[in-house]
Amino acid sequence: MFYRLAQKVLFATDPEQAHLLALQSLRLAHTLGATRRRCAVPGRPVHCMGLEFPNAVGVAAGLDKNAEYFEALGDLGFGFVEVGTITPRPQPGNPRPRVFRLPEKQALINRLGFNNKGVDFLVQRVREHRFKGILGINIGKNADTPMERAAEDYLHCLEKVYPWAGYITVNISSPNTRDLRSLQAVAALEDLLGQLEQRRVLLTREHGRRVPIAVKVAPDLQPAEIADIARVVASNRMDAVIATNTTIDREGVAGLPHAGESGGLSGRPLKPKADHILQAFRQQLPATMALVGVGGITCGQDAVNKLQLGANLVQFYTGMIYQGPGLVEDCLKAINGMSVE
Ligand SMILES: Cc1cc2nc3c(=O)[nH]c(=O)nc-3n(C[C@H](O)[C@H](O)[C@H](O)COP(=O)(O)O)c2cc1C
């Protein structure tokens, strides 16, 4: 009810401004103690990636790019929060406007382009604060780093965030950094993940802890590409696949205002595609490898669907904009009502 009123104000504002206002208000409420124990639904713990997640529902990357709000988000009942994408150096992202609402379909199009304050800022934030759930840190490359040096950016971020992350996500699937998705091709992926795995072996020794690595994929993949990615991810000892990022497809929104904007589409119209990719990865990956289902969750049943398709965990972003924080509880209730096999 309160969110419905707040949403009227927020939706009258530019989407990026509204996002900032909503997160700052949430953080203020958290500081004042107003968000504590807001979520009354106890979640079921999930064991995967060698970790214990308090429950299966998480915040998708991009909502808290610089790790400025994760404690407040955690208070809403999420079992884990993925912050980032973060890059080695701060960068402004693409020119505004770069986020568009498609309310008729509970969707967004964004072409932010990894606007962020840089990995040193993020590390400073996560060292100062303690979060009781699992903190995922999503890493990427700077827009002006040439593709042939992309691995250096990922390795730099891996080293910096390693001691502070519950898990680390390698984002090779944003449509808003030129050629980033070409890292999903076999040779490039083999090279990148091979280097990351080698470095992780050293970091595990140095820090006495093996931090799981997840690879985040695009929804715009063909069956042969899915088979290749699954094989390379498994052979390089990665721990999870996150399916999926936003889509460059406009199926389900054609003809609507803003549908022609370039960028990645998220929210309800993404769900069939993201679910299809999730299911295909479940079939191709070893059963021991974790899968995180993300894309188009707008109600509890959507989260249940993803778990039934083989996800161990789920995340959402756009659903939070349209449904508000109550979506966490809806998902937890629906998941608790699932029959356990
Ligand atoms: C405005 C916006 C910014 C995003 N930024 C990132 C990002 O920085 N890194 C990333 O891996 N995914 C990012 N995403 C993708 C989401 O994490 C998620 O994969 C996608 O939106 C599908 O989930 P949803 O339908 O629940 O939003 C972003 C999504 C949106 C809408």
XYZ file of C-alpha atoms and ligand atoms in Angstrom:
372
model
C 0.000 0.000 0.000
C 2.749 2.437 1.058
C 4.850 1.423 -1.942
C 1.889 2.003 -4.315
C 1.693 5.637 -3.090
C 5.456 6.114 -3.229
C 5.484 4.589 -6.718
C 3.125 7.317 -7.997
C 5.688 9.932 -6.983
C 8.649 7.906 -8.220
C 7.059 7.152 -11.608
C 6.442 10.883 -12.146
C 10.224 11.364 -11.940
C 13.027 10.462 -14.360
C 13.797 6.732 -13.861
C 17.403 7.252 -12.770
C 16.471 10.032 -10.328
C 13.656 7.885 -8.971
C 16.068 4.989 -8.469
C 18.431 7.155 -6.448
C 15.597 8.667 -4.398
C 14.147 5.236 -3.592
C 17.508 3.806 -2.512
C 18.399 6.851 -0.430
C 15.008 6.675 1.310
C 15.528 2.984 1.969
C 18.954 3.658 3.451
C 17.539 6.413 5.666
C 14.798 4.062 6.871
C 17.466 1.440 7.570
C 19.604 3.919 9.527
C 16.553 4.863 11.600
C 15.872 1.177 12.289
C 12.566 1.206 10.373
C 13.435 -1.657 8.012
C 14.676 -4.094 10.641
C 12.768 -7.400 10.686
C 10.439 -5.961 8.059
C 10.245 -9.340 6.399
C 8.300 -11.747 8.591
C 8.659 -14.807 6.350
C 11.433 -17.177 7.419
C 13.386 -18.416 4.425
C 14.759 -21.885 3.832
C 18.570 -21.950 3.718
C 20.133 -23.081 0.438
C 23.500 -24.816 0.174
C 25.305 -24.212 -3.094
C 28.662 -22.905 -4.384
C 30.053 -24.232 -1.096
C 28.126 -21.530 0.801
C 25.019 -21.415 2.972
C 22.553 -18.817 1.684
C 19.955 -17.775 4.327
C 17.290 -18.090 1.609
C 17.067 -18.445 -2.180
C 16.062 -14.863 -3.050
C 18.649 -12.246 -3.987
C 19.098 -8.761 -5.422
C 20.366 -8.850 -9.040
C 23.448 -6.877 -10.059
C 23.080 -3.260 -11.139
C 20.634 -2.150 -8.456
C 23.447 -1.305 -6.035
C 26.407 -0.753 -8.360
C 28.768 0.759 -5.777
C 27.752 -1.226 -2.674
C 26.132 1.812 -1.054
C 22.819 0.222 -0.032
C 23.364 -3.495 0.493
C 22.789 -3.530 4.267
C 19.430 -1.794 3.817
C 18.497 -4.136 0.958
C 19.459 -7.121 3.103
C 16.985 -5.960 5.758
C 14.117 -6.372 3.294
C 14.535 -10.144 3.589
C 16.920 -10.955 0.746
C 19.238 -13.875 1.440
C 21.935 -12.373 -0.732
C 22.772 -9.139 -2.500
C 24.924 -8.908 -5.624
C 26.597 -5.502 -5.907
C 28.314 -4.075 -9.037
C 29.065 -4.301 -11.880
C 32.278 -2.633 -10.795
C 35.242 -1.803 -13.051
C 38.898 -1.076 -12.173
C 38.555 2.687 -12.725
C 35.497 4.897 -12.089
C 33.565 5.738 -15.268
C 30.476 7.845 -16.041
C 28.669 5.392 -18.353
C 26.655 6.454 -21.397
C 25.001 9.865 -21.852
C 21.530 10.390 -20.331
C 18.709 9.564 -20.789
C 19.707 5.919 -20.564
C 16.961 4.206 -18.551
C 13.380 3.925 -19.884
C 10.209 2.526 -18.322
C 7.757 0.389 -20.269
C 5.034 0.202 -17.588
C 2.487 -1.558 -19.838
C 4.727 -4.635 -19.663
C 6.466 -4.080 -16.311
C 9.724 -3.720 -18.207
C 12.759 -1.446 -18.425
C 15.282 -0.706 -21.151
C 18.677 0.482 -19.936
C 21.942 1.404 -21.581
C 23.755 2.660 -18.488
C 27.125 1.260 -19.612
C 28.648 0.289 -16.232
C 28.480 3.738 -14.643
C 30.298 3.168 -11.345
C 32.705 4.671 -8.808
C 35.480 2.127 -9.391
C 36.614 -0.937 -7.479
C 38.566 0.946 -4.779
C 35.435 2.837 -3.724
C 33.423 -0.403 -3.579
C 36.083 -2.186 -1.536
C 36.158 0.697 0.921
C 32.378 0.346 1.350
C 32.353 -3.399 1.853
C 35.253 -3.376 4.320
C 33.563 -0.827 6.559
C 30.262 -2.632 6.831
C 29.143 -6.080 7.860
C 26.261 -7.758 6.083
C 24.788 -10.971 7.506
C 23.607 -12.446 4.200
C 25.875 -13.445 1.318
C 27.478 -10.583 -0.575
C 28.132 -11.223 -4.270
C 30.442 -8.805 -6.100
C 29.979 -8.494 -9.870
C 33.050 -7.444 -11.898
C 33.528 -6.102 -15.425
C 35.850 -4.139 -17.693
C 36.186 -0.412 -18.324
C 34.653 0.831 -21.575
C 37.992 2.243 -22.780
C 40.030 -0.905 -22.075
C 40.677 -2.587 -25.439
C 39.092 -6.037 -25.741
C 42.484 -7.745 -26.079
C 43.302 -6.459 -22.560
C 39.901 -7.232 -21.016
C 41.303 -10.065 -18.867
C 43.595 -7.587 -17.064
C 40.536 -5.617 -15.875
C 38.793 -8.753 -14.584
C 41.975 -9.953 -12.843
C 42.489 -6.542 -11.256
C 38.942 -6.529 -9.854
C 39.186 -10.199 -8.789
C 42.264 -9.456 -6.682
C 40.757 -6.355 -5.088
C 37.373 -7.797 -4.141
C 38.518 -11.343 -3.301
C 38.910 -10.951 0.488
C 35.521 -9.252 0.867
C 33.226 -11.273 -1.412
C 30.964 -14.216 -0.571
C 31.105 -14.992 -4.288
C 32.341 -13.124 -7.366
C 30.421 -12.797 -10.642
C 32.205 -12.416 -13.969
C 29.909 -10.294 -16.121
C 30.473 -11.041 -19.804
C 26.908 -10.414 -20.897
C 25.980 -6.737 -20.606
C 24.825 -5.418 -23.998
C 25.939 -1.877 -23.090
C 29.731 -2.212 -23.184
C 30.931 -2.594 -26.739
C 31.963 -6.165 -27.648
C 31.690 -7.372 -24.048
C 29.464 -10.262 -25.080
C 32.131 -11.474 -27.518
C 33.836 -12.840 -24.372
C 31.169 -15.554 -24.433
C 32.745 -17.057 -27.598
C 34.676 -20.277 -26.892
C 38.286 -19.162 -27.420
C 37.856 -15.839 -25.592
C 35.978 -17.481 -22.735
C 38.523 -20.288 -22.392
C 41.293 -17.699 -22.173
C 39.494 -15.425 -19.677
C 38.229 -18.156 -17.344
C 41.556 -20.001 -17.524
C 43.378 -16.872 -16.313
C 40.793 -16.196 -13.599
C 40.999 -19.787 -12.333
C 44.815 -19.667 -12.245
C 44.714 -16.448 -10.247
C 42.076 -17.869 -7.926
C 44.356 -20.791 -7.050
C 46.977 -18.267 -5.909
C 44.429 -16.127 -4.049
C 43.002 -19.192 -2.285
C 46.464 -19.963 -0.939
C 47.102 -16.350 0.023
C 43.783 -15.801 1.828
C 43.102 -19.346 3.020
C 39.664 -19.306 1.412
C 38.368 -20.407 -1.999
C 35.850 -17.788 -3.126
C 33.299 -19.187 -5.602
C 33.118 -17.623 -9.060
C 29.882 -17.331 -11.075
C 29.642 -16.486 -14.784
C 26.734 -14.307 -15.908
C 25.385 -15.040 -19.383
C 23.134 -13.316 -21.910
C 19.656 -14.512 -22.862
C 20.434 -14.088 -26.563
C 22.362 -17.351 -26.996
C 21.866 -20.159 -29.516
C 21.823 -23.838 -28.396
C 25.352 -24.497 -29.730
C 26.686 -21.469 -27.830
C 25.023 -22.662 -24.625
C 26.666 -26.080 -24.992
C 30.079 -24.463 -25.569
C 29.762 -22.073 -22.618
C 28.590 -24.859 -20.288
C 31.604 -26.993 -21.249
C 34.149 -24.158 -20.824
C 32.651 -22.990 -17.523
C 32.768 -26.517 -16.095
C 36.268 -27.345 -17.359
C 37.628 -24.163 -15.784
C 36.170 -25.100 -12.388
C 33.712 -22.235 -12.159
C 31.064 -22.600 -9.434
C 27.873 -21.183 -10.931
C 26.140 -19.749 -13.966
C 23.805 -16.773 -13.603
C 21.133 -16.831 -16.304
C 20.410 -14.203 -17.506
C 21.371 -10.601 -18.165
C 19.093 -8.235 -20.161
C 18.119 -8.957 -23.790
C 18.689 -6.995 -26.994
C 15.536 -8.651 -28.381
C 12.312 -6.604 -28.375
C 9.874 -9.504 -28.496
C 6.830 -8.732 -26.392
C 7.293 -4.944 -26.398
C 7.261 -4.046 -30.114
C 5.306 -0.871 -30.836
C 5.300 0.397 -27.228
C 6.742 3.824 -26.352
C 10.543 3.514 -25.818
C 10.664 -0.011 -27.314
C 12.996 1.339 -30.003
C 15.597 2.625 -27.518
C 18.880 0.752 -27.692
C 20.046 -1.175 -24.635
C 19.005 -4.202 -22.626
C 15.387 -5.100 -21.950
C 14.513 -6.496 -18.513
C 11.355 -7.356 -16.587
C 8.300 -9.410 -17.471
C 8.875 -9.748 -21.266
C 12.314 -11.236 -20.600
C 10.999 -14.146 -18.544
C 10.218 -16.739 -21.275
C 13.624 -16.241 -22.847
C 15.556 -16.227 -19.565
C 13.682 -19.361 -18.422
C 14.504 -21.129 -21.664
C 18.221 -20.366 -21.295
C 18.146 -21.393 -17.619
C 16.619 -24.746 -18.489
C 19.128 -25.313 -21.303
C 22.054 -24.629 -18.944
C 20.594 -27.015 -16.349
C 20.588 -29.734 -18.979
C 24.167 -29.020 -20.045
C 25.917 -28.295 -16.741
C 27.117 -30.876 -14.210
C 24.454 -31.373 -11.517
C 26.891 -30.118 -8.876
C 27.212 -26.711 -10.495
C 24.900 -24.015 -9.125
C 22.486 -22.063 -11.307
C 21.043 -18.666 -10.468
C 17.790 -17.829 -12.275
C 17.176 -14.163 -13.053
C 15.014 -12.343 -15.577
C 11.383 -11.293 -15.376
C 10.393 -12.291 -11.841
C 7.346 -10.192 -10.920
C 5.536 -12.539 -8.497
C 6.247 -15.462 -6.175
C 5.165 -18.033 -8.748
C 7.816 -16.716 -11.176
C 10.497 -17.470 -8.594
C 9.061 -20.947 -8.024
C 9.092 -21.574 -11.817
C 12.809 -20.820 -11.963
C 13.574 -23.183 -9.085
C 11.476 -25.865 -10.797
C 13.489 -25.365 -13.981
C 16.637 -26.173 -12.034
C 17.804 -22.925 -10.421
C 19.273 -23.164 -6.924
C 18.813 -19.447 -6.301
C 16.857 -16.579 -7.909
C 17.427 -12.849 -8.260
C 15.417 -9.889 -9.495
C 15.820 -6.201 -10.255
C 13.010 -4.829 -12.458
C 10.305 -6.588 -10.408
C 11.406 -4.499 -7.438
C 10.666 -1.280 -9.384
C 7.134 -2.353 -10.311
C 6.135 -4.476 -7.290
C 8.171 -2.835 -4.532
C 9.954 -4.544 -1.652
C 6.904 -6.750 -0.926
C 8.067 -8.940 -3.823
C 10.732 -10.462 -1.556
C 8.084 -11.752 0.838
C 5.893 -12.980 -2.033
C 8.803 -14.996 -3.372
C 9.770 -16.400 0.034
C 6.161 -17.419 0.767
C 5.764 -19.085 -2.630
C 9.075 -20.920 -2.255
C 8.173 -22.091 1.263
C 4.947 -23.493 -0.186
C 6.818 -25.571 -2.784
C 6.879 -29.284 -2.164
C 10.385 -30.456 -1.321
C 11.461 -33.503 -3.313
C 18.955 -0.489 -14.805
C 19.640 -1.831 -14.819
C 21.015 -1.913 -14.607
C 21.666 -3.153 -14.637
N 22.996 -3.210 -14.385
C 23.627 -4.425 -14.359
C 24.999 -4.517 -14.059
O 25.672 -3.527 -13.773
N 25.563 -5.755 -14.084
C 24.857 -6.906 -14.357
O 25.429 -8.004 -14.352
N 23.531 -6.836 -14.632
C 22.905 -5.643 -14.630
N 21.578 -5.567 -14.904
C 20.843 -6.816 -15.233
C 20.127 -7.416 -14.023
O 21.049 -7.807 -13.034
C 19.298 -8.647 -14.453
O 20.177 -9.639 -14.929
C 18.282 -8.309 -15.545
O 17.733 -7.032 -15.361
C 17.136 -9.326 -15.594
O 16.463 -9.384 -14.361
P 15.096 -8.561 -14.067
O 14.142 -8.868 -15.187
O 14.632 -9.086 -12.731
O 15.457 -7.129 -14.013
C 20.908 -4.340 -14.878
C 19.536 -4.241 -15.078
C 18.899 -3.021 -15.053
C 17.401 -2.968 -15.264
